[in-house]
Amino acid sequence: MGERDNFSNRFGALVALIGSAVGLGNLWRFPYLVGRNGGAAFIIIYICIVLVICLPLMLCEMVVGRRSKSNVFGAFRKLAPGSHWNIIGILAVLSAVTILSFYSVVGGWTLAYLVKSLGFGFHAVAKGDGAAFSGIFKDFVTSPVQPLLYTLAFMAITGFVVIFGVNRGIEKTSKWMMPIMLVMIVGIVIWSMTLPGSSAGFRYLFKPDFSHVGWNTVLAALGQAFFSLSLGAGTIMTYASYIRKDENILRISAGTVLGDTVFAILAGCAIMPAVFSYGVSPAQGPGLVFVVLPNIFANMPMGSIIAIMFFIILFFAAITSSISLMEVPVAFLIEECHMKRKTAVLVSFVSILALGCVCSLSQGVLGGVKIFGKSIFDFFDFMSANIFMTIGGLLLVIFVGWKLGKAAFKDEMTNGGRLHGANWLLDFFFFIIKFAAPAVIAVIFFTNLI
Ligand code: TRP
């Protein structure tokens, strides 16, 4: 098998992890959720949840990954030989593959819209004709061939990066994509602020309104934080297995959480002021980025340039998340099935693409096929978010809290006692991992089922 790759330093690990975390979740789901759930009230709740529940969860993945230096399955063979804990690894691979199956379809859409914006395609449509834009989007996603080709292209790019491995593929790509994204999104935020009437957008985002806050708000924030931080599908665990033994994984985790949250808020500040300035309603999900925004771009001064920048951001965000998802099955196939990296990528590429095609077609020709009353696309989303990821996450915190134990947790977090200073913090996080996190995840699991 040879030497395992490592991220070359802390910065390399950090950009790769932030690259995984910052994705479609930040750019289209977060801004909408904020507006709908009481603005700053939601942001405050979100940040609390991220710090109190999600950061400890991330530490669990970090500890298991870096301590074992193995893929998600082998990790448990090393840390708990002869046990059945490696079922967590199986669940992680299943989560990663199902998520990527529909993520790659949306990734394909971002690529398609990037190509359209590069051809200045949005100006060709009648200005301000909202129906025309939703028509274009519907026609595109329901057509049988075009979206498949874009999904194929998106997965091919993902595979191409992953083939080059951790260092020359994942790290190198993240190192140039992430700074470009940051500069561009800051640029759009500044430009957004100059639009007439943009302050309504900022009010929508930041005016704290606790009257809407309830149990549902907390659940929405939890689900969003889970997805946005790439938890529960083995991506953090896999990346952590490439972090050197002398790096401070508490700092790296905190940096990842900070980077992801800042990016989500920047995305809100880029999108919502423009939406309000043009007096359109902030729709959810695909509608926002693929219908509402193109309509705005077509109408505004310099809209073509902003459109190109925006779809580059969206595409980069999707690609850096997608490579982290693909690395989960790839590392598994390399280390457990003794495949060469090239073969492992090819096997993952073909299987995910096949599932992705089915997901894509379920938007159109296969729209009539329902599993438990859901389209195939929604079913994949449901299975990964509500079944595989939650059960996997639950088992993982139980594993770290009750099987691996506090001594091993602290040993790994402090690099064998060489790092000092965060003792009480580690005690606090371990307490959460052992008692609070399993309870919270179990509640989410059952609430989502009913
Ligand atoms: N976090 C990414 C986003 O916000 C998506 C993602 C990557 C993900 N890896 C994951 C989600 C693992 C859940 C689990 O779009």
XYZ file of C-alpha atoms and ligand atoms in Angstrom:
465
model
C 0.000 0.000 0.000
C 2.970 2.256 0.538
C 3.159 5.448 2.567
C -0.085 7.242 3.272
C -0.356 10.802 2.020
C -0.529 13.713 4.457
C -1.645 17.306 4.146
C 1.604 19.226 3.983
C 0.890 21.583 6.898
C -1.819 23.172 9.015
C -2.847 25.591 6.293
C -3.184 22.752 3.778
C -5.401 20.763 6.119
C -7.453 23.824 6.957
C -8.220 24.910 3.380
C -9.145 21.342 2.461
C -11.491 21.071 5.455
C -13.050 24.479 4.892
C -13.357 23.522 1.227
C -15.337 20.476 2.227
C -17.538 22.407 4.631
C -18.262 25.405 2.423
C -20.629 24.180 -0.232
C -24.068 24.476 -1.686
C -25.392 24.314 1.863
C -23.820 27.677 2.694
C -24.748 29.422 -0.496
C -28.375 28.712 -0.945
C -29.764 27.131 2.180
C -28.261 29.222 4.917
C -29.345 32.681 3.658
C -32.876 31.475 3.191
C -33.086 29.758 6.577
C -31.802 32.874 8.306
C -34.428 35.101 6.769
C -37.234 32.730 7.417
C -36.341 31.908 11.017
C -35.984 35.310 12.565
C -32.751 36.825 11.214
C -30.113 37.424 13.837
C -32.089 35.286 16.262
C -31.436 32.319 14.004
C -27.777 33.250 13.509
C -27.272 33.376 17.281
C -28.967 30.010 17.806
C -27.030 28.563 14.886
C -23.693 29.711 16.304
C -24.539 28.336 19.767
C -25.478 24.976 18.290
C -22.346 24.918 16.179
C -20.131 25.596 19.190
C -21.893 23.425 21.731
C -22.992 20.410 19.684
C -21.292 20.377 16.283
C -17.760 21.288 17.313
C -17.630 18.351 19.787
C -18.984 16.098 17.049
C -16.305 17.285 14.698
C -13.720 16.524 17.367
C -15.012 12.923 17.492
C -14.406 12.535 13.762
C -11.037 14.229 14.102
C -9.900 11.987 16.945
C -10.987 8.756 15.258
C -9.486 9.773 11.909
C -6.154 11.097 13.106
C -5.638 8.475 15.821
C -6.181 5.591 13.430
C -4.690 7.149 10.297
C -7.075 4.915 8.382
C -10.117 5.031 6.172
C -13.523 5.094 7.874
C -13.780 1.305 8.047
C -10.219 0.408 8.983
C -10.233 3.090 11.673
C -12.451 0.987 13.915
C -10.448 -2.155 13.304
C -7.441 -0.291 14.645
C -9.151 1.448 17.550
C -11.461 -1.398 18.595
C -10.076 -4.641 17.166
C -12.476 -7.547 16.879
C -15.573 -5.425 17.512
C -18.489 -4.483 15.307
C -17.963 -0.733 15.599
C -16.809 -0.692 11.983
C -20.480 -0.600 11.029
C -19.972 3.164 11.520
C -17.547 2.991 8.615
C -20.066 1.212 6.407
C -22.708 3.830 7.263
C -20.223 6.597 6.470
C -19.426 5.157 3.044
C -23.151 4.744 2.345
C -23.826 8.344 3.431
C -21.020 9.753 1.324
C -22.120 7.830 -1.763
C -25.814 8.732 -1.423
C -25.074 12.394 -0.714
C -22.735 12.617 -3.676
C -25.334 10.989 -5.938
C -27.655 13.979 -5.659
C -24.971 16.550 -4.859
C -23.333 15.758 -8.199
C -26.616 16.450 -9.994
C -26.873 19.918 -8.444
C -23.131 20.307 -9.053
C -23.898 19.626 -12.706
C -26.506 22.395 -12.678
C -23.979 24.854 -11.265
C -21.581 23.934 -14.048
C -24.330 24.359 -16.645
C -25.221 27.796 -15.292
C -21.572 28.778 -15.171
C -21.288 27.873 -18.859
C -24.487 29.824 -19.591
C -23.231 32.869 -17.739
C -19.895 32.718 -19.570
C -21.858 32.903 -22.823
C -23.752 35.906 -21.402
C -26.825 33.703 -21.737
C -28.962 35.495 -19.182
C -29.272 38.641 -21.207
C -30.853 36.723 -24.045
C -33.945 36.242 -21.935
C -36.605 38.921 -21.761
C -35.576 41.220 -18.929
C -37.457 40.861 -15.710
C -39.531 38.048 -17.049
C -39.485 35.837 -13.951
C -41.575 33.138 -15.569
C -39.058 32.850 -18.414
C -36.263 32.085 -15.948
C -38.200 29.460 -14.097
C -39.157 28.023 -17.491
C -35.507 27.791 -18.526
C -34.607 26.079 -15.268
C -37.512 23.605 -15.443
C -36.847 22.761 -19.085
C -33.190 22.194 -18.289
C -33.512 19.959 -15.233
C -36.364 17.896 -16.644
C -34.753 17.291 -20.031
C -33.364 13.771 -20.297
C -29.907 14.317 -21.755
C -28.365 17.709 -20.931
C -28.307 17.497 -17.120
C -26.823 14.003 -17.375
C -23.947 15.338 -19.429
C -23.303 18.082 -16.891
C -23.468 15.609 -13.996
C -20.991 13.475 -15.911
C -18.703 16.468 -16.412
C -18.973 17.483 -12.766
C -18.110 13.972 -11.564
C -15.285 13.699 -14.079
C -13.737 16.893 -12.675
C -14.192 15.560 -9.134
C -12.563 12.248 -10.082
C -9.760 14.033 -11.886
C -8.840 15.927 -8.712
C -9.140 12.872 -6.447
C -6.928 10.741 -8.730
C -4.002 13.008 -7.910
C -4.341 12.126 -4.252
C -4.427 14.074 -1.038
C -1.451 16.308 -1.622
C -1.257 17.012 -5.301
C -5.006 16.709 -5.851
C -7.214 17.734 -2.954
C -4.894 20.092 -1.099
C -3.531 21.800 -4.175
C -6.973 22.384 -5.675
C -8.413 23.743 -2.422
C -5.423 26.044 -2.019
C -6.265 28.067 -5.102
C -10.032 27.667 -5.246
C -10.771 28.791 -1.692
C -8.949 32.167 -1.783
C -10.508 32.987 -5.160
C -13.940 32.218 -3.732
C -13.314 34.383 -0.709
C -12.159 37.379 -2.746
C -15.056 37.058 -5.160
C -17.731 36.731 -2.491
C -16.372 39.733 -0.605
C -16.447 41.608 -3.911
C -20.101 40.696 -4.461
C -20.979 41.682 -0.876
C -19.453 45.144 -1.366
C -21.161 45.584 -4.694
C -24.452 44.351 -3.216
C -24.258 47.040 -0.546
C -24.234 49.732 -3.206
C -27.535 48.665 -4.743
C -30.483 50.948 -4.030
C -32.743 49.561 -1.335
C -30.272 46.893 -0.305
C -30.668 47.726 3.360
C -33.947 45.785 3.395
C -31.874 42.687 2.676
C -29.593 43.335 5.599
C -32.605 43.880 7.800
C -34.027 40.559 6.642
C -30.761 38.887 7.608
C -29.822 40.648 10.799
C -32.917 41.983 12.497
C -33.312 39.721 15.518
C -36.838 38.463 15.801
C -37.243 35.990 18.599
C -40.988 35.743 18.135
C -40.572 33.060 15.463
C -38.074 31.052 17.434
C -39.290 27.697 18.591
C -38.426 24.055 18.630
C -38.532 23.987 14.822
C -35.959 26.760 14.618
C -33.574 24.754 16.750
C -34.111 21.654 14.634
C -33.595 23.639 11.428
C -30.369 25.108 12.804
C -29.130 21.691 13.880
C -29.831 20.066 10.524
C -28.221 22.939 8.668
C -25.147 22.953 10.927
C -24.706 19.208 10.515
C -24.810 19.388 6.737
C -22.839 22.577 6.419
C -19.977 21.287 8.570
C -19.844 18.017 6.577
C -20.527 15.947 9.683
C -21.768 12.388 9.763
C -20.551 11.085 6.424
C -16.937 10.326 7.217
C -15.483 13.232 5.235
C -13.986 14.917 8.303
C -12.785 11.544 9.595
C -11.114 10.755 6.278
C -9.471 14.182 5.946
C -8.369 14.003 9.594
C -6.558 10.765 8.850
C -4.276 12.816 6.594
C -3.431 15.376 9.292
C 0.069 15.075 10.714
C 0.502 13.845 14.257
C 2.068 17.102 15.418
C -0.766 19.397 14.306
C -3.249 20.834 16.788
C -6.591 19.315 15.755
C -8.569 21.458 18.177
C -7.323 24.580 16.414
C -7.910 23.106 12.993
C -11.479 22.175 13.959
C -12.160 25.619 15.365
C -10.752 27.170 12.198
C -12.985 25.005 10.032
C -16.073 25.933 12.020
C -15.167 29.623 11.901
C -14.424 29.580 8.164
C -17.655 27.795 7.333
C -19.794 30.129 9.432
C -18.166 33.302 8.129
C -18.675 32.073 4.595
C -22.335 31.312 5.213
C -22.929 34.810 6.578
C -21.013 36.365 3.662
C -23.212 34.391 1.263
C -26.265 35.848 2.957
C -24.835 39.364 2.649
C -24.064 38.807 -1.024
C -27.452 37.445 -2.006
C -30.186 38.955 0.140
C -29.511 42.676 -0.394
C -29.674 42.098 -4.158
C -32.854 40.079 -3.808
C -34.530 42.838 -1.807
C -33.150 45.605 -3.944
C -34.950 44.049 -6.901
C -38.081 43.443 -4.917
C -38.282 39.713 -5.585
C -39.188 37.193 -2.943
C -36.370 35.176 -1.384
C -37.280 31.686 -2.530
C -35.853 28.520 -1.143
C -33.313 26.134 -2.608
C -32.909 25.714 -6.342
C -35.414 28.487 -6.970
C -33.177 31.082 -5.343
C -29.904 30.435 -7.121
C -31.133 29.137 -10.454
C -34.245 31.274 -11.024
C -34.341 34.391 -8.857
C -30.681 35.337 -9.110
C -30.308 34.868 -12.897
C -33.331 37.115 -13.277
C -31.652 39.770 -11.148
C -28.326 39.389 -12.975
C -30.052 39.972 -16.305
C -31.473 43.238 -15.024
C -28.632 44.877 -13.219
C -25.720 46.960 -14.405
C -22.638 44.731 -14.824
C -24.951 41.796 -14.218
C -23.111 39.527 -16.645
C -19.855 39.877 -14.750
C -21.509 39.363 -11.370
C -23.303 36.310 -12.762
C -20.005 34.796 -13.882
C -18.416 35.484 -10.503
C -21.378 34.067 -8.655
C -21.495 30.826 -10.616
C -17.729 30.400 -10.312
C -18.151 30.636 -6.527
C -21.024 28.177 -6.590
C -19.113 25.745 -8.785
C -15.889 25.922 -6.740
C -17.866 25.481 -3.525
C -19.573 22.408 -4.952
C -16.353 20.866 -6.335
C -14.322 21.203 -3.128
C -17.178 19.558 -1.193
C -17.648 16.892 -3.795
C -13.973 15.826 -3.734
C -14.186 15.398 0.044
C -17.211 13.141 -0.352
C -15.525 11.074 -3.039
C -12.377 10.612 -0.973
C -14.420 8.623 1.590
C -15.195 5.605 -0.655
C -11.864 6.017 -2.471
C -9.791 5.733 0.731
C -11.969 2.793 1.744
C -11.430 0.962 -1.559
C -7.686 1.640 -1.561
C -7.053 0.417 1.960
C -9.698 -2.261 2.431
C -9.942 -3.691 -1.083
C -6.286 -3.060 -1.956
C -7.065 -1.158 -5.113
C -4.784 1.340 -6.778
C -6.008 4.934 -6.372
C -6.835 5.089 -10.077
C -8.999 1.980 -9.900
C -10.675 3.137 -6.688
C -11.561 6.475 -8.279
C -12.881 4.747 -11.377
C -15.062 2.367 -9.352
C -16.452 5.227 -7.226
C -16.942 7.439 -10.280
C -18.918 4.805 -12.176
C -21.141 3.805 -9.247
C -21.880 7.349 -8.107
C -22.486 8.480 -11.666
C -24.973 5.645 -12.193
C -26.890 6.646 -9.065
C -26.545 10.324 -10.003
C -28.117 9.680 -13.422
C -31.110 8.049 -11.754
C -31.411 11.054 -9.409
C -31.157 13.451 -12.302
C -33.752 11.621 -14.386
C -36.109 11.590 -11.406
C -36.516 15.340 -11.991
C -38.049 14.568 -15.380
C -38.696 11.295 -17.163
C -38.501 9.181 -14.014
C -40.576 11.731 -12.084
C -43.396 9.241 -11.687
C -41.253 6.750 -9.789
C -41.866 7.187 -6.073
C -40.220 5.474 -3.114
C -42.264 5.919 0.071
C -44.019 8.809 -1.649
C -40.772 10.628 -2.501
C -39.040 11.161 -5.819
C -35.748 9.274 -6.100
C -33.832 12.530 -5.664
C -35.674 13.390 -2.438
C -35.448 9.816 -1.247
C -31.640 9.893 -1.487
C -31.610 13.184 0.369
C -33.893 11.731 3.031
C -31.945 8.487 3.444
C -28.593 10.198 3.826
C -29.689 13.054 6.080
C -32.208 11.258 8.253
C -31.011 7.669 8.370
C -27.347 7.035 7.508
C -25.862 10.281 8.820
C -27.856 10.433 12.038
C -27.358 6.780 12.954
C -23.690 6.992 11.986
C -23.255 10.196 14.001
C -25.048 8.716 16.990
C -22.902 5.571 16.976
C -19.783 7.667 16.568
C -20.357 9.838 19.652
C -21.265 6.722 21.655
C -18.075 5.091 20.415
C -15.850 8.005 21.417
C -17.694 8.717 24.677
C -18.136 5.216 25.987
C -15.722 2.903 24.168
C -12.650 4.900 23.211
C -12.873 6.863 26.460
C -11.677 10.120 27.905
C -8.004 9.248 28.274
C -7.604 8.345 24.609
C -9.685 11.353 23.539
C -7.518 13.756 25.495
C -4.333 11.989 24.473
C -5.186 12.497 20.800
C -6.400 16.084 21.260
C -3.214 17.090 23.084
C -0.834 15.100 20.869
C 0.103 12.805 23.730
C 0.229 15.581 26.318
C 2.541 17.842 24.310
C -0.116 20.558 23.857
C -1.222 22.345 26.971
C -3.810 24.882 27.877
C -7.220 23.629 26.880
C -7.758 21.128 29.633
C -11.093 22.391 30.989
C -12.347 22.876 27.432
C -11.548 19.272 26.571
C -13.316 18.090 29.731
C -16.339 20.143 28.726
C -16.344 18.792 25.154
C -15.940 15.242 26.357
C -18.875 15.646 28.725
C -21.001 16.769 25.780
C -19.782 13.891 23.642
C -20.578 11.368 26.336
C -23.981 12.589 27.552
C -25.512 15.494 25.639
C -24.649 14.664 22.023
C -26.153 11.130 21.997
C -29.380 12.476 23.508
C -29.615 15.353 21.047
C -28.925 13.182 18.005
C -31.420 10.562 19.163
C -34.074 13.265 19.505
C -33.344 14.577 15.987
C -33.547 11.053 14.648
C -36.964 10.329 16.085
C -38.374 13.778 15.387
C -37.404 13.482 11.733
C -38.935 10.037 11.408
C -42.327 11.182 12.653
N -20.801 20.692 3.679
C -21.084 20.715 2.272
C -22.080 21.819 1.972
O -22.335 22.673 2.771
C -21.568 19.387 1.749
C -20.847 18.192 2.293
C -19.584 17.794 2.032
C -21.358 17.281 3.231
N -19.268 16.669 2.758
C -20.349 16.340 3.506
C -22.572 17.196 3.868
C -20.557 15.330 4.436
C -22.789 16.184 4.782
C -21.783 15.266 5.072
O -22.627 21.878 0.903
